[in-house]
PDB file of C-alpha atoms in Angstrom:
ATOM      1  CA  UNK A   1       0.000   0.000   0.000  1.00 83.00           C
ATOM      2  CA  UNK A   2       1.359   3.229  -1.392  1.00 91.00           C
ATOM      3  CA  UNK A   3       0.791   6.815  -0.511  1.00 93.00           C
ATOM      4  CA  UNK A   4      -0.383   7.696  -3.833  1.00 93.00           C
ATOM      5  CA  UNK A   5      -3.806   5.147  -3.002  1.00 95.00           C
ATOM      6  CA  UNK A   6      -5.184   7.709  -1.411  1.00 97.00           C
ATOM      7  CA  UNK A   7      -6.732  11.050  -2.035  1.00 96.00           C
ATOM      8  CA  UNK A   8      -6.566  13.770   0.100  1.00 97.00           C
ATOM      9  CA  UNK A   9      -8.765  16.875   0.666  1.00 97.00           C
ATOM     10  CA  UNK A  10     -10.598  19.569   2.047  1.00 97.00           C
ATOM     11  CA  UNK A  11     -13.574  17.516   3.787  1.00 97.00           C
ATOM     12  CA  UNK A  12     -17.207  18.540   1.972  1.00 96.00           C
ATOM     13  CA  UNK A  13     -20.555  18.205   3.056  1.00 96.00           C
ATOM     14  CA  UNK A  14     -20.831  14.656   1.299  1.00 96.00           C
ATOM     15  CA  UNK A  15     -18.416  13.538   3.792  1.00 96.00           C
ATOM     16  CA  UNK A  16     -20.523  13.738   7.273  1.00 96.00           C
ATOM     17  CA  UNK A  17     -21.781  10.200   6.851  1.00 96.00           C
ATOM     18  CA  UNK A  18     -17.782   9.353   8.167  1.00 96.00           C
ATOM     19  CA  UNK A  19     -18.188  11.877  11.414  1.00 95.00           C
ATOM     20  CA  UNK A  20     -19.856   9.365  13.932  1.00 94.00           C
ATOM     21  CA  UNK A  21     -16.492   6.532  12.890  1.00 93.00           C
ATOM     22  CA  UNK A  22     -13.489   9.341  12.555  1.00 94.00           C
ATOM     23  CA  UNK A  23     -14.827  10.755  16.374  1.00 92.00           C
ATOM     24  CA  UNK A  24     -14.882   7.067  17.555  1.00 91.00           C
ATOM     25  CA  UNK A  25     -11.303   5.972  16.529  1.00 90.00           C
ATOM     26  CA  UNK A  26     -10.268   9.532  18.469  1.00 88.00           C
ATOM     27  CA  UNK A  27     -11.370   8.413  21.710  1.00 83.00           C
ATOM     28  CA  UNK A  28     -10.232   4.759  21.144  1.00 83.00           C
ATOM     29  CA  UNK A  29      -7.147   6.370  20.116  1.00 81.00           C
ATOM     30  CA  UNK A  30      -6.208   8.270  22.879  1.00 74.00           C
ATOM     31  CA  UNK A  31      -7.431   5.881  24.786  1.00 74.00           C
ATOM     32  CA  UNK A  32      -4.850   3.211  24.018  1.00 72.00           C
ATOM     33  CA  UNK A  33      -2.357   6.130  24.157  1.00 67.00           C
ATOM     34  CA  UNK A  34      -3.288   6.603  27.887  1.00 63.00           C
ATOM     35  CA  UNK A  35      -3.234  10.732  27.464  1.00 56.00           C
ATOM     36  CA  UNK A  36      -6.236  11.269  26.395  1.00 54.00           C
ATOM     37  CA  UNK A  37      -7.659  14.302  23.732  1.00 58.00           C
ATOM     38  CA  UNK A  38     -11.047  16.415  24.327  1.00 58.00           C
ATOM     39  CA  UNK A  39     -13.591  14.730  22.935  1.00 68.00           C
ATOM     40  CA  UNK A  40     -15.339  16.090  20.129  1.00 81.00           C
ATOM     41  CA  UNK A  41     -19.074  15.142  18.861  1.00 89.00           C
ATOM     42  CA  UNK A  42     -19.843  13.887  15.888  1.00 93.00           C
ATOM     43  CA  UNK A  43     -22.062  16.559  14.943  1.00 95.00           C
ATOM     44  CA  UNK A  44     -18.935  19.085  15.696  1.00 93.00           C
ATOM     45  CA  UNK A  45     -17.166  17.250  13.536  1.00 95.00           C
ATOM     46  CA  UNK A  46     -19.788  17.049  10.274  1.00 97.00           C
ATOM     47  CA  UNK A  47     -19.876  21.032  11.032  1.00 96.00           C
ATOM     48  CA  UNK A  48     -16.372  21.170  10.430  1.00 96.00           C
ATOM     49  CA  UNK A  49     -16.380  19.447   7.430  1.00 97.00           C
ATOM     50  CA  UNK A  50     -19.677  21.456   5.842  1.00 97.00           C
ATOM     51  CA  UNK A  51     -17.420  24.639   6.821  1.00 95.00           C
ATOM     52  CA  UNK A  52     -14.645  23.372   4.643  1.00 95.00           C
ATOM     53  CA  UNK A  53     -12.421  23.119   8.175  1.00 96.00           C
ATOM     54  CA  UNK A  54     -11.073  19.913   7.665  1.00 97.00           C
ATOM     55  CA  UNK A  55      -9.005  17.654   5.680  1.00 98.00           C
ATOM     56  CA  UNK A  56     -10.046  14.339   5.355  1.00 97.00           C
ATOM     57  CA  UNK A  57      -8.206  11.525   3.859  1.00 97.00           C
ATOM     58  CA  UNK A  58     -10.273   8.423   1.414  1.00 97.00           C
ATOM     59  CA  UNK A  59      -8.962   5.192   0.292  1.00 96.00           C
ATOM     60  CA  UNK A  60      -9.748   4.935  -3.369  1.00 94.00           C
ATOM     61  CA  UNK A  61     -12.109   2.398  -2.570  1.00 93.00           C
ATOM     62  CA  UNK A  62     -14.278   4.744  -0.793  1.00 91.00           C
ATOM     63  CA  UNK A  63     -12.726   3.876   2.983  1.00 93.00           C
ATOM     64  CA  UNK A  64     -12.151   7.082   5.348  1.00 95.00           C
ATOM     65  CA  UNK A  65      -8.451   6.768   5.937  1.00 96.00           C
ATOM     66  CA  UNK A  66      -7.461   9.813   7.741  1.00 96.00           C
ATOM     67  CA  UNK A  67      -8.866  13.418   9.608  1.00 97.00           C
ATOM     68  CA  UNK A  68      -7.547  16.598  10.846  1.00 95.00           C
ATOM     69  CA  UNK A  69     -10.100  19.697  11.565  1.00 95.00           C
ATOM     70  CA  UNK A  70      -9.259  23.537  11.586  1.00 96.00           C
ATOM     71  CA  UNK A  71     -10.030  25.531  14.576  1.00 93.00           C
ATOM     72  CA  UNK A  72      -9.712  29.356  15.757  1.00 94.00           C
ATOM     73  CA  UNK A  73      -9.262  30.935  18.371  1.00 91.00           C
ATOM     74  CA  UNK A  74      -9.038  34.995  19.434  1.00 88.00           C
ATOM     75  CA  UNK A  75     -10.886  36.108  16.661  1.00 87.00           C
ATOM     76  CA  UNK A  76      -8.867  34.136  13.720  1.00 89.00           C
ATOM     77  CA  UNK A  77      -5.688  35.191  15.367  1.00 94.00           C
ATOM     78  CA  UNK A  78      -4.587  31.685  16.268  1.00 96.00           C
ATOM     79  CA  UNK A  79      -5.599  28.394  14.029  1.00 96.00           C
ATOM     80  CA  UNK A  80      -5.217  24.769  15.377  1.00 93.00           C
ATOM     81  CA  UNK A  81      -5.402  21.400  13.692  1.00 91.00           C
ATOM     82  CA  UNK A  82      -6.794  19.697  15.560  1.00 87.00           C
ATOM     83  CA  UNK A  83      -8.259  15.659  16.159  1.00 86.00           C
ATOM     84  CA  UNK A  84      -5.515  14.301  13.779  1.00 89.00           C
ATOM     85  CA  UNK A  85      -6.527  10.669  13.535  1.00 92.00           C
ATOM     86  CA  UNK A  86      -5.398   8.097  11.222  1.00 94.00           C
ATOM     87  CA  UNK A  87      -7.597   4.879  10.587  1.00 94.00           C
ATOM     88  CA  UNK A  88      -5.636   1.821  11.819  1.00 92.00           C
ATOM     89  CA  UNK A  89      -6.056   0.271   8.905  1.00 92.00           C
ATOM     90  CA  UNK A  90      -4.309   2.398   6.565  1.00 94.00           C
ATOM     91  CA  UNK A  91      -1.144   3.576   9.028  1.00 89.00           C
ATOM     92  CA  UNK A  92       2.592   3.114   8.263  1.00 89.00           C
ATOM     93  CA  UNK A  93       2.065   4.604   4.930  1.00 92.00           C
ATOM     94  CA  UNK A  94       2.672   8.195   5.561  1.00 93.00           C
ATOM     95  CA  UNK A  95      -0.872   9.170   5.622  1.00 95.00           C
ATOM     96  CA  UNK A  96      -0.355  11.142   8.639  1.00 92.00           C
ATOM     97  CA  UNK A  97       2.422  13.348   7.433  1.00 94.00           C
ATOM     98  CA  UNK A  98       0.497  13.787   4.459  1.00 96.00           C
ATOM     99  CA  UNK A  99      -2.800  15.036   6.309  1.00 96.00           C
ATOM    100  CA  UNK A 100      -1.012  17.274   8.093  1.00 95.00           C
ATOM    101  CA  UNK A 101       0.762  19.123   5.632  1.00 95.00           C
ATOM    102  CA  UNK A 102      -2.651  19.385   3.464  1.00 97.00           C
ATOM    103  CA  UNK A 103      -4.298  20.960   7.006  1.00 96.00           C
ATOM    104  CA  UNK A 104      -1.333  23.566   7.100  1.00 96.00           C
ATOM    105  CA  UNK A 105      -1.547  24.599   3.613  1.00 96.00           C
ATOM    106  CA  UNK A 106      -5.359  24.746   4.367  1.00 97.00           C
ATOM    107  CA  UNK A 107      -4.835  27.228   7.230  1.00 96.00           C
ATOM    108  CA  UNK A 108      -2.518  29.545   5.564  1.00 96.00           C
ATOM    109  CA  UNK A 109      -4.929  29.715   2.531  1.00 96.00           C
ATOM    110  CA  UNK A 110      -8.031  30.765   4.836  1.00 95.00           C
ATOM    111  CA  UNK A 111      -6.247  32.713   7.691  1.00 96.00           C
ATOM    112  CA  UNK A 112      -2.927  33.625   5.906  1.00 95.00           C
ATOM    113  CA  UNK A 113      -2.220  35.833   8.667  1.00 95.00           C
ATOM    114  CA  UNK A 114      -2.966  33.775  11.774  1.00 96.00           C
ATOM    115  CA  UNK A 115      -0.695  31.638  13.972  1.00 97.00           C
ATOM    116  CA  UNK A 116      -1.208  28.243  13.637  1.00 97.00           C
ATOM    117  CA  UNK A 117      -0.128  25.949  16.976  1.00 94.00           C
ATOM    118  CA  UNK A 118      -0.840  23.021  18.382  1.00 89.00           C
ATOM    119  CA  UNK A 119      -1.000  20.664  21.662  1.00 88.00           C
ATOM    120  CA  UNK A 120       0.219  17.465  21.359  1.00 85.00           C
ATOM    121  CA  UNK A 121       1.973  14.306  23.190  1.00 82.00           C
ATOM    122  CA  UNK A 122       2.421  12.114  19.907  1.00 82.00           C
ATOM    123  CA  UNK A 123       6.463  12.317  19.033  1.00 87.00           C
ATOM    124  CA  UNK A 124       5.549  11.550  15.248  1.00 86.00           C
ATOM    125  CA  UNK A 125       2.807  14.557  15.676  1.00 87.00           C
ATOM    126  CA  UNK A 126       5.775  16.433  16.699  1.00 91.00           C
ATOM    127  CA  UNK A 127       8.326  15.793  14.531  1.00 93.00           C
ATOM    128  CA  UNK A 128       6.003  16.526  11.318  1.00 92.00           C
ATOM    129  CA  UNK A 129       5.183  19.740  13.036  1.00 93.00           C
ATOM    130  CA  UNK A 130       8.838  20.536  13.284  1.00 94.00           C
ATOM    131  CA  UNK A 131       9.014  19.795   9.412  1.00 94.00           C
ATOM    132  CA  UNK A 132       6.721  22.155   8.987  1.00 93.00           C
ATOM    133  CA  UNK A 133       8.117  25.065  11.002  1.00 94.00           C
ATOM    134  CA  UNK A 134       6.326  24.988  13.844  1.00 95.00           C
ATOM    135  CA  UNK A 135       8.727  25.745  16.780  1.00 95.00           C
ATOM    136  CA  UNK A 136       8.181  24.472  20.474  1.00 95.00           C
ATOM    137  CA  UNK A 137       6.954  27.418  22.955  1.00 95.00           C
ATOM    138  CA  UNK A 138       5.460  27.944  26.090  1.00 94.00           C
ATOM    139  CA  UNK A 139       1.628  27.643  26.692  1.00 94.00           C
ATOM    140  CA  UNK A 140       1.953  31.466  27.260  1.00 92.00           C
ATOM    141  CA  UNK A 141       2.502  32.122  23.948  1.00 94.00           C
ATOM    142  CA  UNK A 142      -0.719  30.028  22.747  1.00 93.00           C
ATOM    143  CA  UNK A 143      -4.022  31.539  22.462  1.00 92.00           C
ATOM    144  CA  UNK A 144      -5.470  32.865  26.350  1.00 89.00           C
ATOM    145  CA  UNK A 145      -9.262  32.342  24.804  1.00 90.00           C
ATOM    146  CA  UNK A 146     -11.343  31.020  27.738  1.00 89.00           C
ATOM    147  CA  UNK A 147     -13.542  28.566  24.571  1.00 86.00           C
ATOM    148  CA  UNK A 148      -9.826  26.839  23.530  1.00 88.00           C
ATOM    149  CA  UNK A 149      -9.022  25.888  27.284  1.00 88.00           C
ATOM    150  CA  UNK A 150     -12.418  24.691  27.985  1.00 84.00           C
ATOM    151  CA  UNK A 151     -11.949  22.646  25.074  1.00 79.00           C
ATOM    152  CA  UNK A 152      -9.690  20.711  27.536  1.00 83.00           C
ATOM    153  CA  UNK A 153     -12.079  19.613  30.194  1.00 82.00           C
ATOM    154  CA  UNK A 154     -13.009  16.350  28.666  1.00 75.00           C
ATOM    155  CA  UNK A 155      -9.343  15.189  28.535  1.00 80.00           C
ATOM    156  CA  UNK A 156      -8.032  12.895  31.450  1.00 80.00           C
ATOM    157  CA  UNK A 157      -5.419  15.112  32.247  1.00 84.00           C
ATOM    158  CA  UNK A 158      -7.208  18.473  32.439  1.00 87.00           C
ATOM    159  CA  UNK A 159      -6.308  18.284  36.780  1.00 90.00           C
ATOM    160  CA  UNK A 160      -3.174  18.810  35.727  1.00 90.00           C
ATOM    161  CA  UNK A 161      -3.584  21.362  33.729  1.00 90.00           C
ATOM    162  CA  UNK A 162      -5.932  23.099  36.206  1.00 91.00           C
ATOM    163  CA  UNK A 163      -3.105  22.489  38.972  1.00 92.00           C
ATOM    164  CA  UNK A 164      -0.165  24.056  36.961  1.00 91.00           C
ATOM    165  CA  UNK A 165      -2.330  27.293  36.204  1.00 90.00           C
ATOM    166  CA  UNK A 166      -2.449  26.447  32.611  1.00 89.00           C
ATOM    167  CA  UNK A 167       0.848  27.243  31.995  1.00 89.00           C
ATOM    168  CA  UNK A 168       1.573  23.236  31.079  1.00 88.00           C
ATOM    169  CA  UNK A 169       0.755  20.067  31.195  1.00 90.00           C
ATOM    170  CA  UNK A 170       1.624  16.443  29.535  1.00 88.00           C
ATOM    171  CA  UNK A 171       0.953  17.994  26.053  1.00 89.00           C
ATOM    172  CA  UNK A 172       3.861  20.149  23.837  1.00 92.00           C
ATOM    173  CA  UNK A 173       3.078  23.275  22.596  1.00 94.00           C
ATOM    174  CA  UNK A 174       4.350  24.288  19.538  1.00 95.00           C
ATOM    175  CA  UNK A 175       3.887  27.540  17.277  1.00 96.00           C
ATOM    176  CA  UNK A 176       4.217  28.519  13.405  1.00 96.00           C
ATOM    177  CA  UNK A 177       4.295  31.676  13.160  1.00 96.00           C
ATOM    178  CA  UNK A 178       3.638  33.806  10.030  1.00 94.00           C
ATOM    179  CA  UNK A 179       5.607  37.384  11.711  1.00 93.00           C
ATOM    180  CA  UNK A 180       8.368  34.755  12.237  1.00 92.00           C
ATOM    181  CA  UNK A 181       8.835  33.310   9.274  1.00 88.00           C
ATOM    182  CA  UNK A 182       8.345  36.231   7.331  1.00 86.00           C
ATOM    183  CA  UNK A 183      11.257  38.079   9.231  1.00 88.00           C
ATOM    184  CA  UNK A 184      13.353  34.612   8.435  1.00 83.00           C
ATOM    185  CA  UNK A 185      12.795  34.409   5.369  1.00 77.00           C
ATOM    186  CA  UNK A 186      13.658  38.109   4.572  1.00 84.00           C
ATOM    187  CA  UNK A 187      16.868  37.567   6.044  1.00 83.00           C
ATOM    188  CA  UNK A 188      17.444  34.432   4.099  1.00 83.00           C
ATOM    189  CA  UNK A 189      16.957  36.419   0.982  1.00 86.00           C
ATOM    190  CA  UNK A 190      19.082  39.407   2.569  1.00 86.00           C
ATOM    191  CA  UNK A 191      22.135  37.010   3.096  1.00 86.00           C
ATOM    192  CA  UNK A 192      21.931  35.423   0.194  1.00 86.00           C
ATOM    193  CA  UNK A 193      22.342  38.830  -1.529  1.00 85.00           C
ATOM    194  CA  UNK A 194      25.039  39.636   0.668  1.00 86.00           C
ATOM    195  CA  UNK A 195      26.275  36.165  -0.620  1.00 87.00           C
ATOM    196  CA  UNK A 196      25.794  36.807  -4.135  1.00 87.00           C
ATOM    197  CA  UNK A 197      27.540  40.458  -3.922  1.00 86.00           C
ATOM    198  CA  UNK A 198      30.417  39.329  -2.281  1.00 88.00           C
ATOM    199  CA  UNK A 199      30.994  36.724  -4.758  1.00 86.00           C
ATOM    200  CA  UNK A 200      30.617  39.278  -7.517  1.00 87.00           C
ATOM    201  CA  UNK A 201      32.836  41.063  -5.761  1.00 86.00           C
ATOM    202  CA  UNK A 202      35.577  38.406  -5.387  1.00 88.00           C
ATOM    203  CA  UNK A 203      34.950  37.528  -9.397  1.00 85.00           C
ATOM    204  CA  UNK A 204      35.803  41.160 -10.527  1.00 86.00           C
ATOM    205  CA  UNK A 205      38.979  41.067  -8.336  1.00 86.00           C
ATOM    206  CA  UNK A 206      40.118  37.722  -9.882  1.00 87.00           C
ATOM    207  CA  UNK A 207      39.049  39.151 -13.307  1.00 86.00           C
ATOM    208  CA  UNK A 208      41.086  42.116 -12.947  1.00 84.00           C
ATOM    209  CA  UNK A 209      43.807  40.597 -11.730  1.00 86.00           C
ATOM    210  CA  UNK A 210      43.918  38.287 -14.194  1.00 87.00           C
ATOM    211  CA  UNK A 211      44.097  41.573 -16.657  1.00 86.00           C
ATOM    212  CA  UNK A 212      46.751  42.965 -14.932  1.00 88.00           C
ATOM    213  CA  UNK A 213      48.289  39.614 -14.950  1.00 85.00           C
ATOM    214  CA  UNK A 214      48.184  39.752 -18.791  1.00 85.00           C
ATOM    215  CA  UNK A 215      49.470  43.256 -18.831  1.00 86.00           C
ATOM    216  CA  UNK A 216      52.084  42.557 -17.294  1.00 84.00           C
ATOM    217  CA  UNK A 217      53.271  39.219 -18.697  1.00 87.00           C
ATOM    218  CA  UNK A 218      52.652  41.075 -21.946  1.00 83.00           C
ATOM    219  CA  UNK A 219      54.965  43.463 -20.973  1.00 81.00           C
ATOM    220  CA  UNK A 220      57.553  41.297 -19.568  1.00 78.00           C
ATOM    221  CA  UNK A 221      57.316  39.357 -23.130  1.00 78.00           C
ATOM    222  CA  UNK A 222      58.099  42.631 -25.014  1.00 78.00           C
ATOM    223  CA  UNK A 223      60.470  43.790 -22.519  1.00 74.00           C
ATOM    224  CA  UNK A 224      62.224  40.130 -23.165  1.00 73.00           C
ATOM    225  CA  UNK A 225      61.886  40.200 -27.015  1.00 71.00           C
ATOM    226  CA  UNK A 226      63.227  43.968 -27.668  1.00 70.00           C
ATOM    227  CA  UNK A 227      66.108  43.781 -24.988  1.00 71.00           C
ATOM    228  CA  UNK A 228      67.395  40.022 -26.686  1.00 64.00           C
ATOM    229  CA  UNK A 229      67.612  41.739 -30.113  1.00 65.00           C
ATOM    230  CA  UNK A 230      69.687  44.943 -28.730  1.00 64.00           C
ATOM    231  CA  UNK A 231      72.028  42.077 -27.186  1.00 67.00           C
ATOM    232  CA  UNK A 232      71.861  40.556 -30.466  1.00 62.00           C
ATOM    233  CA  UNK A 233      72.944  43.751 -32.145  1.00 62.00           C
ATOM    234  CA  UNK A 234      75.382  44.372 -29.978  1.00 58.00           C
ATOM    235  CA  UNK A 235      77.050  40.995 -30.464  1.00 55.00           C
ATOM    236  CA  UNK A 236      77.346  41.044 -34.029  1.00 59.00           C
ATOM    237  CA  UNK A 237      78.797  44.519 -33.735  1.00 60.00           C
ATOM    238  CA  UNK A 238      81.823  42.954 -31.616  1.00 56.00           C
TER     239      UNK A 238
END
């Protein structure tokens, strides 16, 4: 089973019918993970999918094989995706990766200017996130929207939270953020312009060097030729 089996979207209306399974393998799945997510309702997630706030990923014979969902917070300044769940029958293909990175594109297409983050204890969650861009951070620097933290009350760890004052718990934050990675990426350009001028710079030196090198061997060559028929001269006169 290949990657390319699958095709991977922006959910659509047509695809509610898969809500009720996708929100069961969630809670199974974070129940055999022993962290445990907040549980979301089926009908939250069909709503999701008839806003065009989800991905969702479909074998091509028809199967649901994978789901993430879009969510925003302070007024579309912060986006998370959100529920990423991959059906167990269809894992160790890269389906997960591939969700994700269709989610992110997602985001930046419908709030280009918002920070996306996200919560997580899954290392391979992680690790695509850092493939992304997204950058570990303190929860301080996530979204302080009283609707995202209540979002945490149905997950078996939520005491902790509570008990550290929300600033963490057993999940990782981590942050892309567009400011960021604008300023990096103008910088990136800036040094390789530096780059490219200096290089320029160290090409005209060699080039005129090399002139001057030619001059100069020129020279030497006449120099040579004219003073070896004065000697020449000057013999046959003896």
């Amino acid at each position: 089973m290949t990657i390319s089996e699958f095709l991977i979207i922006p959910a659509k209306p047509e695809h509610v019918t898969y809500a009720e399974q996708i929100c069961n393998e969630m809670f199974e799945s974070a129940k055999a993970r022993g962290t445990g997510i907040a549980r979301r309702k089926p009908e939250y997630v069909a709503n999701k999918m008839i806003e065009g706030k989800a991905v969702i990923a479909l074998h091509k014979d028809g199967r649901w094989a994978g789901f993430v969902y879009i969510e925003t917070w302070g007024h579309g300044d912060y986006v998370a995706n959100s529920g990423l769940i991959v059906n167990p029958e269809f894992r160790k293909v890269g389906l997960a990766k591939a969700i994700k990175k269709r989610v992110f594109e997602l985001s930046r297409e419908k709030y280009p200017h918002a920070k996306i983050f996200g919560l997580t204890t899954g290392l391979a969650v992680m690790k695509i996130n850092s493939e992304l861009g997204y950058e570990p951070v303190t929860y301080s620097e996530l979204t302080q929207d009283e609707e995202f933290w209540k979002g945490c009350q149905s997950c078996v760890n939520y005491d902790i939270l509570l008990s550290k004052d929300r600033k963490n718990c057993m999940c990782t934050a981590m942050l892309w953020d567009p400011v960021d990675k604008e300023r990096e990426l103008k910088e990136k350009i800036q040094r390789k312009a530096e780059a490219k001028e200096r290089l320029e710079r160290i090409t005209q030196k060699q080039s005129l060097l090399k002139r001057i090198e030619a001059k100069l061997w020129k020279s030497a060559k006449k120099f040579v030729a004219v003073n070896f028929h004065k000697s020449k001269k000057v013999v046959k006169e003896f």
